[in-house]
Protein backbone atom coordinates (compact mmCIF):
# COMPACT_ATOMS: atom_id res chain seq x y z
CA UNK A 1 0.00 0.00 0.00
CA UNK A 2 2.82 2.44 0.92
CA UNK A 3 4.64 1.72 -2.36
CA UNK A 4 1.47 2.52 -4.30
CA UNK A 5 1.18 5.88 -2.50
CA UNK A 6 4.81 6.74 -3.29
CA UNK A 7 4.32 5.80 -6.96
CA UNK A 8 1.49 8.32 -7.20
CA UNK A 9 3.67 11.16 -5.89
CA UNK A 10 5.97 13.58 -7.67
CA UNK A 11 9.39 12.04 -8.34
CA UNK A 12 11.09 15.33 -7.44
CA UNK A 13 9.51 16.53 -4.20
CA UNK A 14 7.71 13.30 -3.19
CA UNK A 15 5.08 15.47 -1.47
CA UNK A 16 2.43 16.26 -4.05
CA UNK A 17 0.47 13.97 -6.36
CA UNK A 18 2.06 13.58 -9.76
CA UNK A 19 0.20 15.40 -12.52
CA UNK A 20 2.60 15.42 -15.46
CA UNK A 21 5.33 13.34 -17.10
CA UNK A 22 8.65 14.59 -18.40
CA UNK A 23 8.48 14.48 -22.20
CA UNK A 24 12.03 13.14 -22.39
CA UNK A 25 12.21 10.47 -19.68
CA UNK A 26 8.57 10.18 -18.53
CA UNK A 27 9.48 10.84 -14.89
CA UNK A 28 6.38 12.07 -13.01
CA UNK A 29 6.31 15.57 -11.51
CA UNK A 30 3.72 17.85 -9.93
CA UNK A 31 4.56 21.42 -10.93
CA UNK A 32 6.64 23.72 -13.11
CA UNK A 33 9.05 24.22 -10.22
CA UNK A 34 9.62 20.48 -9.86
CA UNK A 35 9.98 20.12 -13.63
CA UNK A 36 12.72 22.78 -13.67
CA UNK A 37 14.55 21.01 -10.84
CA UNK A 38 14.17 17.69 -12.66
CA UNK A 39 15.42 19.05 -16.01
CA UNK A 40 18.42 20.64 -14.29
CA UNK A 41 19.41 17.39 -12.62
CA UNK A 42 21.29 14.40 -13.98
CA UNK A 43 18.20 12.24 -13.33
CA UNK A 44 16.59 13.21 -16.64
CA UNK A 45 17.86 10.59 -19.04
CA UNK A 46 15.85 10.59 -22.28
CA UNK A 47 14.44 7.26 -23.32
CA UNK A 48 16.08 6.12 -26.56
CA UNK A 49 12.81 5.59 -28.43
CA UNK A 50 11.42 9.01 -27.39
CA UNK A 51 14.05 10.98 -29.29
CA UNK A 52 13.90 8.64 -32.28
CA UNK A 53 10.13 8.83 -32.50
CA UNK A 54 10.19 12.61 -32.81
CA UNK A 55 13.00 12.85 -35.35
CA UNK A 56 12.20 9.93 -37.62
CA UNK A 57 9.18 8.34 -39.12
CA UNK A 58 7.91 7.11 -42.41
CA UNK A 59 7.69 9.51 -45.35
CA UNK A 60 3.91 9.27 -45.02
CA UNK A 61 4.14 10.57 -41.42
CA UNK A 62 6.37 13.47 -42.46
CA UNK A 63 4.06 14.37 -45.36
CA UNK A 64 1.09 14.34 -42.98
CA UNK A 65 2.99 16.66 -40.60
CA UNK A 66 3.81 19.08 -43.43
CA UNK A 67 0.20 19.08 -44.63
CA UNK A 68 -1.07 19.78 -41.12
CA UNK A 69 1.56 22.47 -40.55
CA UNK A 70 0.59 24.20 -43.78
CA UNK A 71 -3.09 24.02 -42.83
CA UNK A 72 -2.33 25.46 -39.38
CA UNK A 73 -0.26 28.28 -40.89
CA UNK A 74 -3.10 29.10 -43.26
CA UNK A 75 -5.56 29.24 -40.37
CA UNK A 76 -3.21 31.43 -38.33
CA UNK A 77 -3.12 33.95 -41.17
CA UNK A 78 -6.77 34.70 -40.39
CA UNK A 79 -7.00 37.93 -38.35
CA UNK A 80 -10.25 36.81 -36.67
CA UNK A 81 -8.61 33.61 -35.37
CA UNK A 82 -5.61 35.58 -34.17
CA UNK A 83 -7.94 37.92 -32.32
CA UNK A 84 -9.73 34.96 -30.69
CA UNK A 85 -6.42 33.43 -29.62
CA UNK A 86 -5.29 36.75 -28.16
CA UNK A 87 -8.56 37.08 -26.22
CA UNK A 88 -8.27 33.57 -24.77
CA UNK A 89 -4.62 34.10 -23.88
CA UNK A 90 -5.32 37.40 -22.12
CA UNK A 91 -8.52 36.35 -20.35
CA UNK A 92 -8.66 36.20 -16.56
CA UNK A 93 -11.09 33.27 -16.70
CA UNK A 94 -9.49 31.02 -19.31
CA UNK A 95 -12.13 28.28 -19.05
CA UNK A 96 -14.96 30.70 -19.87
CA UNK A 97 -12.91 32.29 -22.64
CA UNK A 98 -12.30 28.84 -24.17
CA UNK A 99 -15.99 27.94 -23.98
CA UNK A 100 -16.85 31.17 -25.77
CA UNK A 101 -14.13 30.69 -28.38
CA UNK A 102 -15.32 27.13 -29.05
CA UNK A 103 -18.62 28.64 -30.25
CA UNK A 104 -16.72 30.01 -33.26
CA UNK A 105 -16.42 27.49 -36.12
CA UNK A 106 -13.03 28.92 -37.09
CA UNK A 107 -11.67 28.34 -33.59
CA UNK A 108 -13.08 24.79 -33.55
CA UNK A 109 -11.37 24.09 -36.88
CA UNK A 110 -8.10 25.41 -35.45
CA UNK A 111 -8.45 23.28 -32.31
CA UNK A 112 -9.22 20.19 -34.41
CA UNK A 113 -6.14 20.80 -36.59
CA UNK A 114 -3.94 21.19 -33.50
CA UNK A 115 -5.32 17.99 -32.01
CA UNK A 116 -4.79 16.07 -35.24
CA UNK A 117 -1.10 17.00 -35.09
CA UNK A 118 -0.48 16.07 -31.45
CA UNK A 119 -2.94 13.17 -31.17
CA UNK A 120 -3.90 11.77 -34.59
CA UNK A 121 -7.15 9.86 -34.80
CA UNK A 122 -6.83 6.08 -34.68
CA UNK A 123 -5.97 4.79 -38.12
CA UNK A 124 -4.90 8.23 -39.34
CA UNK A 125 -1.24 7.29 -38.82
CA UNK A 126 0.43 3.94 -38.76
CA UNK A 127 3.17 3.71 -36.14
CSV table of C-alpha atoms in Angstrom, one decimal:
chain,number,residue,atom,x,y,z
A,1,UNK,CA,0.0,0.0,0.0
A,2,UNK,CA,2.8,2.4,0.9
A,3,UNK,CA,4.6,1.7,-2.4
A,4,UNK,CA,1.5,2.5,-4.3
A,5,UNK,CA,1.2,5.9,-2.5
A,6,UNK,CA,4.8,6.7,-3.3
A,7,UNK,CA,4.3,5.8,-7.0
A,8,UNK,CA,1.5,8.3,-7.2
A,9,UNK,CA,3.7,11.2,-5.9
A,10,UNK,CA,6.0,13.6,-7.7
A,11,UNK,CA,9.4,12.0,-8.3
A,12,UNK,CA,11.1,15.3,-7.4
A,13,UNK,CA,9.5,16.5,-4.2
A,14,UNK,CA,7.7,13.3,-3.2
A,15,UNK,CA,5.1,15.5,-1.5
A,16,UNK,CA,2.4,16.3,-4.0
A,17,UNK,CA,0.5,14.0,-6.4
A,18,UNK,CA,2.1,13.6,-9.8
A,19,UNK,CA,0.2,15.4,-12.5
A,20,UNK,CA,2.6,15.4,-15.5
A,21,UNK,CA,5.3,13.3,-17.1
A,22,UNK,CA,8.6,14.6,-18.4
A,23,UNK,CA,8.5,14.5,-22.2
A,24,UNK,CA,12.0,13.1,-22.4
A,25,UNK,CA,12.2,10.5,-19.7
A,26,UNK,CA,8.6,10.2,-18.5
A,27,UNK,CA,9.5,10.8,-14.9
A,28,UNK,CA,6.4,12.1,-13.0
A,29,UNK,CA,6.3,15.6,-11.5
A,30,UNK,CA,3.7,17.9,-9.9
A,31,UNK,CA,4.6,21.4,-10.9
A,32,UNK,CA,6.6,23.7,-13.1
A,33,UNK,CA,9.0,24.2,-10.2
A,34,UNK,CA,9.6,20.5,-9.9
A,35,UNK,CA,10.0,20.1,-13.6
A,36,UNK,CA,12.7,22.8,-13.7
A,37,UNK,CA,14.5,21.0,-10.8
A,38,UNK,CA,14.2,17.7,-12.7
A,39,UNK,CA,15.4,19.0,-16.0
A,40,UNK,CA,18.4,20.6,-14.3
A,41,UNK,CA,19.4,17.4,-12.6
A,42,UNK,CA,21.3,14.4,-14.0
A,43,UNK,CA,18.2,12.2,-13.3
A,44,UNK,CA,16.6,13.2,-16.6
A,45,UNK,CA,17.9,10.6,-19.0
A,46,UNK,CA,15.8,10.6,-22.3
A,47,UNK,CA,14.4,7.3,-23.3
A,48,UNK,CA,16.1,6.1,-26.6
A,49,UNK,CA,12.8,5.6,-28.4
A,50,UNK,CA,11.4,9.0,-27.4
A,51,UNK,CA,14.1,11.0,-29.3
A,52,UNK,CA,13.9,8.6,-32.3
A,53,UNK,CA,10.1,8.8,-32.5
A,54,UNK,CA,10.2,12.6,-32.8
A,55,UNK,CA,13.0,12.8,-35.4
A,56,UNK,CA,12.2,9.9,-37.6
A,57,UNK,CA,9.2,8.3,-39.1
A,58,UNK,CA,7.9,7.1,-42.4
A,59,UNK,CA,7.7,9.5,-45.3
A,60,UNK,CA,3.9,9.3,-45.0
A,61,UNK,CA,4.1,10.6,-41.4
A,62,UNK,CA,6.4,13.5,-42.5
A,63,UNK,CA,4.1,14.4,-45.4
A,64,UNK,CA,1.1,14.3,-43.0
A,65,UNK,CA,3.0,16.7,-40.6
A,66,UNK,CA,3.8,19.1,-43.4
A,67,UNK,CA,0.2,19.1,-44.6
A,68,UNK,CA,-1.1,19.8,-41.1
A,69,UNK,CA,1.6,22.5,-40.5
A,70,UNK,CA,0.6,24.2,-43.8
A,71,UNK,CA,-3.1,24.0,-42.8
A,72,UNK,CA,-2.3,25.5,-39.4
A,73,UNK,CA,-0.3,28.3,-40.9
A,74,UNK,CA,-3.1,29.1,-43.3
A,75,UNK,CA,-5.6,29.2,-40.4
A,76,UNK,CA,-3.2,31.4,-38.3
A,77,UNK,CA,-3.1,33.9,-41.2
A,78,UNK,CA,-6.8,34.7,-40.4
A,79,UNK,CA,-7.0,37.9,-38.3
A,80,UNK,CA,-10.2,36.8,-36.7
A,81,UNK,CA,-8.6,33.6,-35.4
A,82,UNK,CA,-5.6,35.6,-34.2
A,83,UNK,CA,-7.9,37.9,-32.3
A,84,UNK,CA,-9.7,35.0,-30.7
A,85,UNK,CA,-6.4,33.4,-29.6
A,86,UNK,CA,-5.3,36.8,-28.2
A,87,UNK,CA,-8.6,37.1,-26.2
A,88,UNK,CA,-8.3,33.6,-24.8
A,89,UNK,CA,-4.6,34.1,-23.9
A,90,UNK,CA,-5.3,37.4,-22.1
A,91,UNK,CA,-8.5,36.3,-20.3
A,92,UNK,CA,-8.7,36.2,-16.6
A,93,UNK,CA,-11.1,33.3,-16.7
A,94,UNK,CA,-9.5,31.0,-19.3
A,95,UNK,CA,-12.1,28.3,-19.0
A,96,UNK,CA,-15.0,30.7,-19.9
A,97,UNK,CA,-12.9,32.3,-22.6
A,98,UNK,CA,-12.3,28.8,-24.2
A,99,UNK,CA,-16.0,27.9,-24.0
A,100,UNK,CA,-16.9,31.2,-25.8
A,101,UNK,CA,-14.1,30.7,-28.4
A,102,UNK,CA,-15.3,27.1,-29.1
A,103,UNK,CA,-18.6,28.6,-30.2
A,104,UNK,CA,-16.7,30.0,-33.3
A,105,UNK,CA,-16.4,27.5,-36.1
A,106,UNK,CA,-13.0,28.9,-37.1
A,107,UNK,CA,-11.7,28.3,-33.6
A,108,UNK,CA,-13.1,24.8,-33.6
A,109,UNK,CA,-11.4,24.1,-36.9
A,110,UNK,CA,-8.1,25.4,-35.4
A,111,UNK,CA,-8.4,23.3,-32.3
A,112,UNK,CA,-9.2,20.2,-34.4
A,113,UNK,CA,-6.1,20.8,-36.6
A,114,UNK,CA,-3.9,21.2,-33.5
A,115,UNK,CA,-5.3,18.0,-32.0
A,116,UNK,CA,-4.8,16.1,-35.2
A,117,UNK,CA,-1.1,17.0,-35.1
A,118,UNK,CA,-0.5,16.1,-31.5
A,119,UNK,CA,-2.9,13.2,-31.2
A,120,UNK,CA,-3.9,11.8,-34.6
A,121,UNK,CA,-7.1,9.9,-34.8
A,122,UNK,CA,-6.8,6.1,-34.7
A,123,UNK,CA,-6.0,4.8,-38.1
A,124,UNK,CA,-4.9,8.2,-39.3
A,125,UNK,CA,-1.2,7.3,-38.8
A,126,UNK,CA,0.4,3.9,-38.8
A,127,UNK,CA,3.2,3.7,-36.1
